[in-house]
Coordinates of C-alpha atoms in Angstrom, one line a residue:
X1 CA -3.6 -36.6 61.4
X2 CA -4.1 -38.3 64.6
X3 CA -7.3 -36.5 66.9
X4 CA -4.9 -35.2 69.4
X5 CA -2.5 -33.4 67.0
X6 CA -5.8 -32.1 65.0
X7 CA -6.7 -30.9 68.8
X8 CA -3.9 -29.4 70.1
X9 CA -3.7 -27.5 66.2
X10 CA -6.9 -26.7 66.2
X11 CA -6.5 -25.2 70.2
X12 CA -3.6 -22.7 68.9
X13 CA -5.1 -21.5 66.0
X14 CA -8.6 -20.7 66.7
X15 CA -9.1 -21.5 70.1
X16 CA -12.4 -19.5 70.6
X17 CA -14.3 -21.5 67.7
X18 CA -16.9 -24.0 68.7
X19 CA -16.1 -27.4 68.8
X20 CA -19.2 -29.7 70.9
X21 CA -22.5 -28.6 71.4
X22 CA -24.5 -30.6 73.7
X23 CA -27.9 -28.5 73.9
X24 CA -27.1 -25.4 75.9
X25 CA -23.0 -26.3 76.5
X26 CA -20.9 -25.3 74.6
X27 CA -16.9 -26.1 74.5
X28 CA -14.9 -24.3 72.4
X29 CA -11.6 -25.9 70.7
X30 CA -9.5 -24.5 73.6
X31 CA -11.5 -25.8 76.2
X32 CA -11.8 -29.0 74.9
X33 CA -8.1 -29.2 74.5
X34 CA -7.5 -28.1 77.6
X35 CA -10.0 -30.7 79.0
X36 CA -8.5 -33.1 77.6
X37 CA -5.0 -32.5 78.5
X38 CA -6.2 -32.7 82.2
X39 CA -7.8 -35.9 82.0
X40 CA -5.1 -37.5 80.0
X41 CA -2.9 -36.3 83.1
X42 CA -5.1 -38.0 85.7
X43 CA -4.9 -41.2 83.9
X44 CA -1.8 -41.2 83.8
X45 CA -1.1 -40.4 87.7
X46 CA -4.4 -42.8 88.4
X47 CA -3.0 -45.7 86.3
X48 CA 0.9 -45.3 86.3
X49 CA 0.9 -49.0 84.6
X50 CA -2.1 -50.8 82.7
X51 CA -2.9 -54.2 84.0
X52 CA -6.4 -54.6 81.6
X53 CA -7.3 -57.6 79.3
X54 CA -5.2 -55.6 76.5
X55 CA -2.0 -56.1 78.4
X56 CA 0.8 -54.1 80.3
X57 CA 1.5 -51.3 77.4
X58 CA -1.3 -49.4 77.3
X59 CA -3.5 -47.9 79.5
X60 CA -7.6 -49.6 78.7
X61 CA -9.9 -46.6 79.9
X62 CA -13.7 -47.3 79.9
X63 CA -15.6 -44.7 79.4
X64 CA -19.8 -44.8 80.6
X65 CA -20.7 -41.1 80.2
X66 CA -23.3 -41.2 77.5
X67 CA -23.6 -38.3 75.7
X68 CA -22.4 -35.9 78.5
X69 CA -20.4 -32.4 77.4
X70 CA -17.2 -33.3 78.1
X71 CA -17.4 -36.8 76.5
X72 CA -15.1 -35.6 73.8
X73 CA -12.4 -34.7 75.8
X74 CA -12.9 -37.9 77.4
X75 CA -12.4 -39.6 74.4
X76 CA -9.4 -37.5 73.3
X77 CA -7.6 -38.4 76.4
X78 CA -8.2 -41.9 76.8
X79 CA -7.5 -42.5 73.1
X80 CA -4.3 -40.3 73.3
X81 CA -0.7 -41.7 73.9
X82 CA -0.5 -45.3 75.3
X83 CA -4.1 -45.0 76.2
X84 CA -7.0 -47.1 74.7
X85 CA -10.8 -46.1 75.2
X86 CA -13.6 -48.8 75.6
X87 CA -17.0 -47.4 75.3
X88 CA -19.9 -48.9 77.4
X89 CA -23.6 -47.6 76.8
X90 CA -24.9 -46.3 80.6
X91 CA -28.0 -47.2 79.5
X92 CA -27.4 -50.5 79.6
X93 CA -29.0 -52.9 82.6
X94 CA -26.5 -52.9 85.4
X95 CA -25.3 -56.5 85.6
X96 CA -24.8 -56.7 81.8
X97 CA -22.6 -53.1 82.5
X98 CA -21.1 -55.1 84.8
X99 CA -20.0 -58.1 83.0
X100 CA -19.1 -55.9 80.4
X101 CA -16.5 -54.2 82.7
X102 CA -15.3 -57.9 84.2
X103 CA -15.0 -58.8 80.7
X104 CA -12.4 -56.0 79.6
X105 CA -11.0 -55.2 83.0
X106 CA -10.2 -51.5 82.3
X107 CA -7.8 -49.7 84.4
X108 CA -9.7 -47.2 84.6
X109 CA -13.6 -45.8 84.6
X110 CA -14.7 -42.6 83.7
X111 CA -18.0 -41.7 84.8
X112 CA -20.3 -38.7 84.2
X113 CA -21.0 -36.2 87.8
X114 CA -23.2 -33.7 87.2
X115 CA -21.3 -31.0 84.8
X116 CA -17.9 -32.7 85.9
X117 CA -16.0 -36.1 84.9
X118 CA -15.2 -38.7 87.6
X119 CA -12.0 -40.9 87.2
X120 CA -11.7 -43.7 88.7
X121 CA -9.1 -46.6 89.5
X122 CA -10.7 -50.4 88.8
X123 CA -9.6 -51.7 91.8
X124 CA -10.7 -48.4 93.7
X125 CA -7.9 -47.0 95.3
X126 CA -7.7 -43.4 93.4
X127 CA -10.0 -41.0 92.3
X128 CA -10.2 -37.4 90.8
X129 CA -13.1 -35.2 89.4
X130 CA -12.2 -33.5 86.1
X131 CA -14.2 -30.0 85.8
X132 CA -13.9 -28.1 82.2
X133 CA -11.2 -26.3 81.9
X134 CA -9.7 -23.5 79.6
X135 CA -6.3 -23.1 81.2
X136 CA -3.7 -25.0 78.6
X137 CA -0.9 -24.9 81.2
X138 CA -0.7 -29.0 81.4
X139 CA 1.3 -30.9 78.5
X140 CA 0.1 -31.4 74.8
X141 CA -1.9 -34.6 73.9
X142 CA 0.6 -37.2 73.0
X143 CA 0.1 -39.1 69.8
X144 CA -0.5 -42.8 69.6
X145 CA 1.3 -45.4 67.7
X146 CA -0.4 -46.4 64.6
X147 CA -0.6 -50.3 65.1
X148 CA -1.3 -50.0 69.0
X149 CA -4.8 -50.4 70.4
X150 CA -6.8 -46.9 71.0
X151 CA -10.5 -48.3 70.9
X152 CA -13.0 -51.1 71.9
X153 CA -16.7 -50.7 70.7
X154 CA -19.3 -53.7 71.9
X155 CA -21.5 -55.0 69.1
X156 CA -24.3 -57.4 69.8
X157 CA -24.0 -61.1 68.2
X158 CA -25.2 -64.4 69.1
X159 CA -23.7 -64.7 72.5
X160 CA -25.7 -62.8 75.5
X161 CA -23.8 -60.1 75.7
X162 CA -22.2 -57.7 73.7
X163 CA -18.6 -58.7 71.6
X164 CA -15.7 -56.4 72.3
X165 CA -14.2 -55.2 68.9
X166 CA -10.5 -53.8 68.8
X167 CA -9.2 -51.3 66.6
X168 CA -5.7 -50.1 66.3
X169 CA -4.8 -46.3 65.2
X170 CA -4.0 -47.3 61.7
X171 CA -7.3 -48.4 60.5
X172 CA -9.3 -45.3 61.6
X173 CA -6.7 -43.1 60.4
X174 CA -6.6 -44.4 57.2
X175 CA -10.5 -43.8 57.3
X176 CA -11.1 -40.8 58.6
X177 CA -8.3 -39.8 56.0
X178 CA -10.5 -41.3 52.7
X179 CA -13.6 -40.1 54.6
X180 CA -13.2 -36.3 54.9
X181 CA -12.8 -35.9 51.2
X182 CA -14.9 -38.1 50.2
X183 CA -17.9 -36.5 52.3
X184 CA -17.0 -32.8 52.1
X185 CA -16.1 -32.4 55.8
X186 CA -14.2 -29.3 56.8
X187 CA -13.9 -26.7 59.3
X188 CA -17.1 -24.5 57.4
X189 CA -19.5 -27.5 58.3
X190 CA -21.7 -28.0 60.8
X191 CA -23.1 -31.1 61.8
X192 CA -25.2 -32.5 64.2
X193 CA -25.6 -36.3 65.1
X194 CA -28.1 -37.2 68.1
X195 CA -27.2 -40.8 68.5
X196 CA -25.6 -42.2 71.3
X197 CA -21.7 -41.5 71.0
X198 CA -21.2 -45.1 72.7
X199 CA -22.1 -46.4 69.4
X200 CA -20.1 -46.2 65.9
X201 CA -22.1 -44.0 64.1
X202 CA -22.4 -40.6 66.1
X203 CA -18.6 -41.4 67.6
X204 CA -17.4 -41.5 64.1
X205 CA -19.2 -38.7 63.0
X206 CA -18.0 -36.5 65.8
X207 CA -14.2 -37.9 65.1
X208 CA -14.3 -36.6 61.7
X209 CA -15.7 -33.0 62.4
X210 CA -13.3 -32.0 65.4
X211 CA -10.5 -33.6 63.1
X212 CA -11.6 -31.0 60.4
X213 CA -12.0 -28.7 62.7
X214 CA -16.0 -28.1 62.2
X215 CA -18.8 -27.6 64.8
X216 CA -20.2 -31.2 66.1
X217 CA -23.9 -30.9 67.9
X218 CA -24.9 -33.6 69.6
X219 CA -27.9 -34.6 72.1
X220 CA -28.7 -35.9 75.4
X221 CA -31.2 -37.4 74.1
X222 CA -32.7 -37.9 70.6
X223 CA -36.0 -35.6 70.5
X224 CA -37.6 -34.6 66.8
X225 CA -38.6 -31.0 67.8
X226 CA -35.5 -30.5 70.1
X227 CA -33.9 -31.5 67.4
X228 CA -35.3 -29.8 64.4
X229 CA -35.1 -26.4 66.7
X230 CA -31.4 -27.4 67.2
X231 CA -30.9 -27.8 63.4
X232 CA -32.6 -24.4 62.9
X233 CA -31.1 -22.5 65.1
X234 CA -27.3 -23.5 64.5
X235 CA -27.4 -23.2 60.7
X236 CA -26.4 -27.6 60.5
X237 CA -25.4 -28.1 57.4
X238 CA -25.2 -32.2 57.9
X239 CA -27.5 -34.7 59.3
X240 CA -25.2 -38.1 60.6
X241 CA -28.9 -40.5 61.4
X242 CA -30.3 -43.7 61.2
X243 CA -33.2 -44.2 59.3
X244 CA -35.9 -43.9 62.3
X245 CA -34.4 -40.5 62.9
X246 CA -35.0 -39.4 59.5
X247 CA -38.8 -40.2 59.5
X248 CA -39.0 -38.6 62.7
X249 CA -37.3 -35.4 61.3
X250 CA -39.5 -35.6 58.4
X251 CA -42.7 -35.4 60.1
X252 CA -42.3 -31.9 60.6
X253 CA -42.3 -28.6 58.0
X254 CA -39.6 -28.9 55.4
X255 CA -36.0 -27.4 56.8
X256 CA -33.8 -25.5 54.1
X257 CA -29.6 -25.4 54.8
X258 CA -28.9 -29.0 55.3
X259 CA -26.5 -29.8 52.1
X260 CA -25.9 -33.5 53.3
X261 CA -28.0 -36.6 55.0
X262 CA -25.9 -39.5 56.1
X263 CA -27.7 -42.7 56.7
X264 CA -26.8 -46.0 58.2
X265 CA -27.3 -48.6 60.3
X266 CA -30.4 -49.9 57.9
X267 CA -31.4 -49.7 54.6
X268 CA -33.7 -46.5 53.4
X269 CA -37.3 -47.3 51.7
X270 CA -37.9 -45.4 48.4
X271 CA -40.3 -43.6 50.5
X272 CA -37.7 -42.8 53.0
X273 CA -35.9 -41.1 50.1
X274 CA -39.2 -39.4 48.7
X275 CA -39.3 -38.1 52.1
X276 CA -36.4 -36.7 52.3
X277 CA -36.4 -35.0 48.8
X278 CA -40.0 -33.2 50.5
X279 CA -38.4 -32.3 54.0
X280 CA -34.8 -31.7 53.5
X281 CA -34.9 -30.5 49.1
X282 CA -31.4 -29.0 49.4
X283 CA -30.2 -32.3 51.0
X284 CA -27.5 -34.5 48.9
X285 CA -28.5 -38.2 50.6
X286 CA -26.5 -40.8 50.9
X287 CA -26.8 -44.7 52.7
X288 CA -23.6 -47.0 53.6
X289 CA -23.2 -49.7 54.2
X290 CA -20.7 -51.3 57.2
X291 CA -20.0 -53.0 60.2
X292 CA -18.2 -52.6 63.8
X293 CA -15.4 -55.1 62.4
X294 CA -15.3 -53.9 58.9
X295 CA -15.8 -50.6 58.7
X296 CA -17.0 -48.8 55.5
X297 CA -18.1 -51.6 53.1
X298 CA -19.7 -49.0 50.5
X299 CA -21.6 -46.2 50.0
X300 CA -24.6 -44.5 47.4
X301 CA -24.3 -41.9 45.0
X302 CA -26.5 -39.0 46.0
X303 CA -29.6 -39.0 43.6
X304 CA -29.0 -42.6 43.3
X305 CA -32.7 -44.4 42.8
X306 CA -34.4 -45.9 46.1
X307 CA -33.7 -49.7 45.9
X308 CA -34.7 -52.2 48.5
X309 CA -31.5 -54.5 48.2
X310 CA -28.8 -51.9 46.9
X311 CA -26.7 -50.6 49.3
X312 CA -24.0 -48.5 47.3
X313 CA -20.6 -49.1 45.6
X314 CA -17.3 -50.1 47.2
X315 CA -15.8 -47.2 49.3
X316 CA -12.6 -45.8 48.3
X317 CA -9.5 -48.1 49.0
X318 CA -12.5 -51.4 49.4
X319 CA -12.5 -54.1 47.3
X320 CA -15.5 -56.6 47.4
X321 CA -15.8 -60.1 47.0
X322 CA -19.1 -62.5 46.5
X323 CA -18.2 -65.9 47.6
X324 CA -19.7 -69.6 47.4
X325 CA -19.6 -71.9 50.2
X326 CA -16.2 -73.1 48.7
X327 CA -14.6 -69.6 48.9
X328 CA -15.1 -69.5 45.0
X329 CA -16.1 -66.2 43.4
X330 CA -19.7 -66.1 42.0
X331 CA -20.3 -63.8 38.7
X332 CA -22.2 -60.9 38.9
X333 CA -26.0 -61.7 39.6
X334 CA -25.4 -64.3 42.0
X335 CA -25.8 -64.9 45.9
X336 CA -23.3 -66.1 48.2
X337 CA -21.4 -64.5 51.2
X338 CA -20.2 -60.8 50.9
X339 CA -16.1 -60.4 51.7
X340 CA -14.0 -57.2 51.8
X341 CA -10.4 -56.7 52.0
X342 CA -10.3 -53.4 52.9
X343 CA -7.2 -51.3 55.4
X344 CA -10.4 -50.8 57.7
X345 CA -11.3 -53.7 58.7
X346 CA -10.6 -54.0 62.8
X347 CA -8.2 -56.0 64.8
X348 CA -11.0 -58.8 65.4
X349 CA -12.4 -59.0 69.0
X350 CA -11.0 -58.8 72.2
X351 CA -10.1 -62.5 73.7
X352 CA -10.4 -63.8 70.5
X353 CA -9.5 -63.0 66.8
X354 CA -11.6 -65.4 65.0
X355 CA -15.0 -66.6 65.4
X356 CA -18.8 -66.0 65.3
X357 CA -19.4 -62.5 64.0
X358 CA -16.3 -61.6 62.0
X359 CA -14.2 -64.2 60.0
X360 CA -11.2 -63.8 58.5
X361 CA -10.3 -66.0 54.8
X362 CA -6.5 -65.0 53.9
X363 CA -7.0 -60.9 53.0
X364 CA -10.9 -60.9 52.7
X365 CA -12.8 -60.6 56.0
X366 CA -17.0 -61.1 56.3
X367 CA -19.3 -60.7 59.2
X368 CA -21.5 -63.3 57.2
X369 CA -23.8 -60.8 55.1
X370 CA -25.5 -62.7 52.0
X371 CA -25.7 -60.7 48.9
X372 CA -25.2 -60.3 45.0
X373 CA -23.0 -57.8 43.0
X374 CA -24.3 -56.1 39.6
X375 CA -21.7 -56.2 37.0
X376 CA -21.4 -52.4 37.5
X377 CA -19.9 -52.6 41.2
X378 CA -23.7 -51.9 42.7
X379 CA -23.9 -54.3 45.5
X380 CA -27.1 -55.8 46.9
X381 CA -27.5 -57.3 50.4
X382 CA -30.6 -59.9 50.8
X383 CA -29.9 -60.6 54.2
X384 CA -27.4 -61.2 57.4
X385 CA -26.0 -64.3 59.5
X386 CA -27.9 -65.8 62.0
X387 CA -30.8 -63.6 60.7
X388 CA -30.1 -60.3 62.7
X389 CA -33.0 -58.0 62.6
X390 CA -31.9 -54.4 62.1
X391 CA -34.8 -52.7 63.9
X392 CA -34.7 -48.5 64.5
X393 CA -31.0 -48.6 63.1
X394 CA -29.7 -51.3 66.1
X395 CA -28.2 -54.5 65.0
X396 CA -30.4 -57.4 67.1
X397 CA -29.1 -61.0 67.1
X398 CA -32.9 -62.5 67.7
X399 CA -30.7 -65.8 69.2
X400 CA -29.5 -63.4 71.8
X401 CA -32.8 -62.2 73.4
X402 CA -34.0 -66.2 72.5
X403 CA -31.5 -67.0 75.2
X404 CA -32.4 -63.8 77.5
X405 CA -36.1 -65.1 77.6
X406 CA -35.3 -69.0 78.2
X407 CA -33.0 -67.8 81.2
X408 CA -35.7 -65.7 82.5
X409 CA -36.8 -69.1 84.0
X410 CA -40.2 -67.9 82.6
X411 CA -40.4 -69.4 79.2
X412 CA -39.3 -72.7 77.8
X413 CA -39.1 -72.3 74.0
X414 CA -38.8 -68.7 72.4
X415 CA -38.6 -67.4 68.6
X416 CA -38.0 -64.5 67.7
X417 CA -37.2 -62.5 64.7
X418 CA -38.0 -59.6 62.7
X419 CA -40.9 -58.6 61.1
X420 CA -41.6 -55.6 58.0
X421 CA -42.3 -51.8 60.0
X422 CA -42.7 -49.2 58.0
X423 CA -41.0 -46.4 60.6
X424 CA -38.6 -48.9 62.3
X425 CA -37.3 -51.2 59.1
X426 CA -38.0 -54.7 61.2
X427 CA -40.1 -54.8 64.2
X428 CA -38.5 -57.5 66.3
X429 CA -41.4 -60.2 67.7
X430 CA -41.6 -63.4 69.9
X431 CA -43.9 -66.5 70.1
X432 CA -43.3 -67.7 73.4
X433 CA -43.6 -70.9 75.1
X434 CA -44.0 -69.9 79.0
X435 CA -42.5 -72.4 81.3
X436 CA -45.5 -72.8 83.3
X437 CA -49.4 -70.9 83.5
X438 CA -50.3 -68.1 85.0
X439 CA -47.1 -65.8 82.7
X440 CA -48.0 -62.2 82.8
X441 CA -46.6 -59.3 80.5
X442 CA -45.7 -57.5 83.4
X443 CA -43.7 -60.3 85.0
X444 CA -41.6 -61.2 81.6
X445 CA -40.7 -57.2 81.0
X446 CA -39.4 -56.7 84.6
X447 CA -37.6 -60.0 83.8
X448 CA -35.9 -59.0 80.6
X449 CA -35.2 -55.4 81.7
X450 CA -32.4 -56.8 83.5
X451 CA -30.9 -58.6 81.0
X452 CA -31.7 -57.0 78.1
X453 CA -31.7 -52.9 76.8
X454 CA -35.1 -52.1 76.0
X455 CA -34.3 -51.9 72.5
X456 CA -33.8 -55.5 71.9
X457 CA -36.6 -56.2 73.7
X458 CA -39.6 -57.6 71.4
X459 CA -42.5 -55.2 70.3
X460 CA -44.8 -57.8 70.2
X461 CA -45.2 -61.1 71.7
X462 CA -47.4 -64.3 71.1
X463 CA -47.9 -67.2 74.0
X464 CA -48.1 -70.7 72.0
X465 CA -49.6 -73.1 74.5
X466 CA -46.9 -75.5 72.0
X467 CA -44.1 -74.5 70.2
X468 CA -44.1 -76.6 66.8
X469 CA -40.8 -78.7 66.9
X470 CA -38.9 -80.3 64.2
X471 CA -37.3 -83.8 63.9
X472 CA -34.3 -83.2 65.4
X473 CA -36.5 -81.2 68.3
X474 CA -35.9 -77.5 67.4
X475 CA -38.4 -74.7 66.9
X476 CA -40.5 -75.2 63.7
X477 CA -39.5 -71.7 62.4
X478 CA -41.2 -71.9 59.1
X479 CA -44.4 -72.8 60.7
X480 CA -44.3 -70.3 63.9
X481 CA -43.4 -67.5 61.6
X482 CA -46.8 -68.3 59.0
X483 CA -49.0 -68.8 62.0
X484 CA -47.8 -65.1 63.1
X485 CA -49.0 -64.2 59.9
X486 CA -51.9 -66.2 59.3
X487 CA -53.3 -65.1 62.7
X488 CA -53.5 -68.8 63.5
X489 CA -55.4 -69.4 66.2
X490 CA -52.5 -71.7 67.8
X491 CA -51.4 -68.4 69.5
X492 CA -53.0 -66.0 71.5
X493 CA -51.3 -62.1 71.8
X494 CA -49.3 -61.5 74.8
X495 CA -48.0 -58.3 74.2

């Protein structure tokens, strides 16, 4: 069932039962409804034709709240209908935000004010503030076609900004459908997922508790005691995290009533899942594995042993393929580039269908992941394209903030890439060639603050008073890497 008819069901049968927590606020289902159906009106009266990078039939609605109260009625409304919803992270740097919005040209913005929503036109002739509301005395949601467009997410890859990826209806349907099953989602559970609902993970798990018609707590901000007292005090039955989360939560005394532990966005350590058995014991755990473009690739079994290369077996409806560089299919045991043809895989990216990030091959789709598959379906990933670093459950494309330094005008030659952490999976790292003496930490931060979120900003950072170059004049990446770990005395800590 589509979110809005789950809502507007939901709203007439149990009206008064919680729906979104965000610390103190609470909205019920009725209030959320009822949210929603006011915003959806405003867009509609703001916007009464869409003019966006998505064309004249729908309505694009960006949507730069962060996790705010009323962010799911947000979400319901501008997903509703003829309406499509691109998320953009506030916590971005401003002129990245910025580019981001040229980039999609939304018809409309919807901001966070205080307790209240702002609504905006692009071209900033029209304007309302959308208060909570209980009243359902405006009309229903209207559902959206399944092949139409309804969302836009931004993943990073190996240009400077983020990609904007394009799903239609159909494909998250047909996944949230498999999903709640699959997971044991329904109205009786609770869960609570403190990520940043601009990103997949939290949106998605939000999306499938309202559909069931379950409590969804989420958080202004991730904090391990807020959090654990949250947990506590609302009886959450399942954790949605990334792996950092985890360790955090596990730092603390052992919590009994969480059934379930979600993981994703990096693979678990065996002593990840020794922790977990110690601080959660009544906790089934379970990893997948996915992308932005393809959506659920595969999943672990709770009680599954801790492997450092397994990441589960296909999710239901996903058929996995290990290719050569010929497109040839390898036998079990050997490496080449994982595929999936799988009803979940998204539209492709806005602008342009095919390219860097995810390619299409006939049926099978890859974001370029490099792995093996055991004869038994058990598939193993050894590493991803263009070497992305998966540090603290974010996906970081170390030739993106290789470009961000160079055009700080303070360096000339940058690598960067990931190195072993035992809270964060990879800690990304630089060695640095600055473009002239006298390059300060202070200087280079302020620099890539404005370019760059702090998260994909290096941990560490070596200055090289040489970068080692290869024949054909790039970055000796063999050799910078071993100095790092040699301690070389060719570079001198920065950072």
């Amino acid at each position: 069932m589509p979110l809005s008819g789950a809502l507007e069901r939901h709203a007439a049968e149990s009206p008064a039962n919680p729906a979104f927590h965000l610390e103190d606020r609470v909205l019920s289902y009725g209030t959320l409804t009822a949210t929603a159906r006011r915003l959806h009106a405003a867009l509609a009266d703001l916007a009464p034709q869409g003019r966006s990078a998505i064309g004249p039939k729908d309505r694009l609605v960006a949507i730069m709240t962060g996790n705010h109260a009323l962010f799911p009625a947000a979400f319901a409304a501008a997903t509703a209908g003829t309406h499509c919803a691109a998320l953009i992270d506030p916590h971005l740097p401003e002129a990245q935000r910025q580019r981001l919005i040229g980039k999609i040209d939304p018809d409309l913005l919807v901001t966070a004010h205080g307790a209240d929503l702002v609504v905006e036109s692009r071209r900033g002739d029209a304007r309302d503030v959308i208060a909570e509301s209980a009243a359902l005395d405006t009309p229903p949601l209207p559902e959206g076609a399944a092949d139409a467009p309804f969302l836009i997410v931004f993943t990073s890859g190996t240009t400077a900004d983020p990609k904007p990826i394009i799903r239609d209806r159909r494909s998250w349907r047909t996944s949230l459908a498999t999903g709640a099953p699959f997971f044991g989602i329904d109205r009786t559970v609770r869960t609570y997922a403190p990520g940043p609902l601009a990103h997949g993970l939290a949106l998605y798990a939000m999306t499938e508790t309202l559909l069931a018609g379950g409590a969804f707590h989420s958080a202004a901000h991730f904090d391990p005691d807020a959090a654990l007292a949250t947990i506590r005090a609302n009886t959450i039955r399942r954790l949605v995290l990334v792996p950092t989360m985890l360790r955090r939560l596990a730092a603390e005394p052992p919590v009994t009533g969480v059934t379930a532990i979600t993981i994703a966005g990096a693979k678990l350590t065996a002593a990840d899942h020794a922790l977990c058995a110690a601080h959660f014991p009544e906790a089934a755990l379970r990893e997948y594995y996915g992308a932005s473009e393809l959506g659920f690739v595969t999943v672990t079994a709770p009680g599954e042993a801790a492997s450092s290369t397994a990441v589960g077996r296909a999710f239901p409806g996903v058929r996995i393929a290990v290719l050569d560089d010929a497109g040839r299919p390898l036998p079990a045991g050997e490496t080449g580039t994982v595929f999936v043809e799988s009803p979940l895989v998204a539209t492709g990216y806005l602008g342009q269908g095919n390219g860097a990030g995810l390619v299409r091959s006939g049926r099978l789709a890859t974001v370029g992941d490099v792995g093996f598959m055991e004869a038994d379906g058990m598939l193993h990933l050894l590493g991803r394209s263009g070497g992305m670093v998966l540090s603290g459950g974010n996906n970081i494309y170390p030739s993106e903030v290789e470009t961000a330094l160079r055009d700080t005008g303070l360096v000339r030659a940058a690598h960067v890439f990931g190195i072993d952490h035992a809270d964060l999976g990879s800690e990304l790292v630089a060695v640095i060639e600055p473009e002239r003496p006298g390059l300060t930490p202070r200087a280079l931060t302020a620099a890539l603050s404005e370019v760059l979120p702090r998260y994909k900003q290096p941990r560490r950072i070596w200055l090289c008073r040489a970068m080692p170059v290869t024949s054909s004049g790039k970055v000796a990446a063999k050799t910078v890497r071993q100095w790092v770990a040699e301690e070389n005395d060719a570079l001198d800590r920065f950072l």
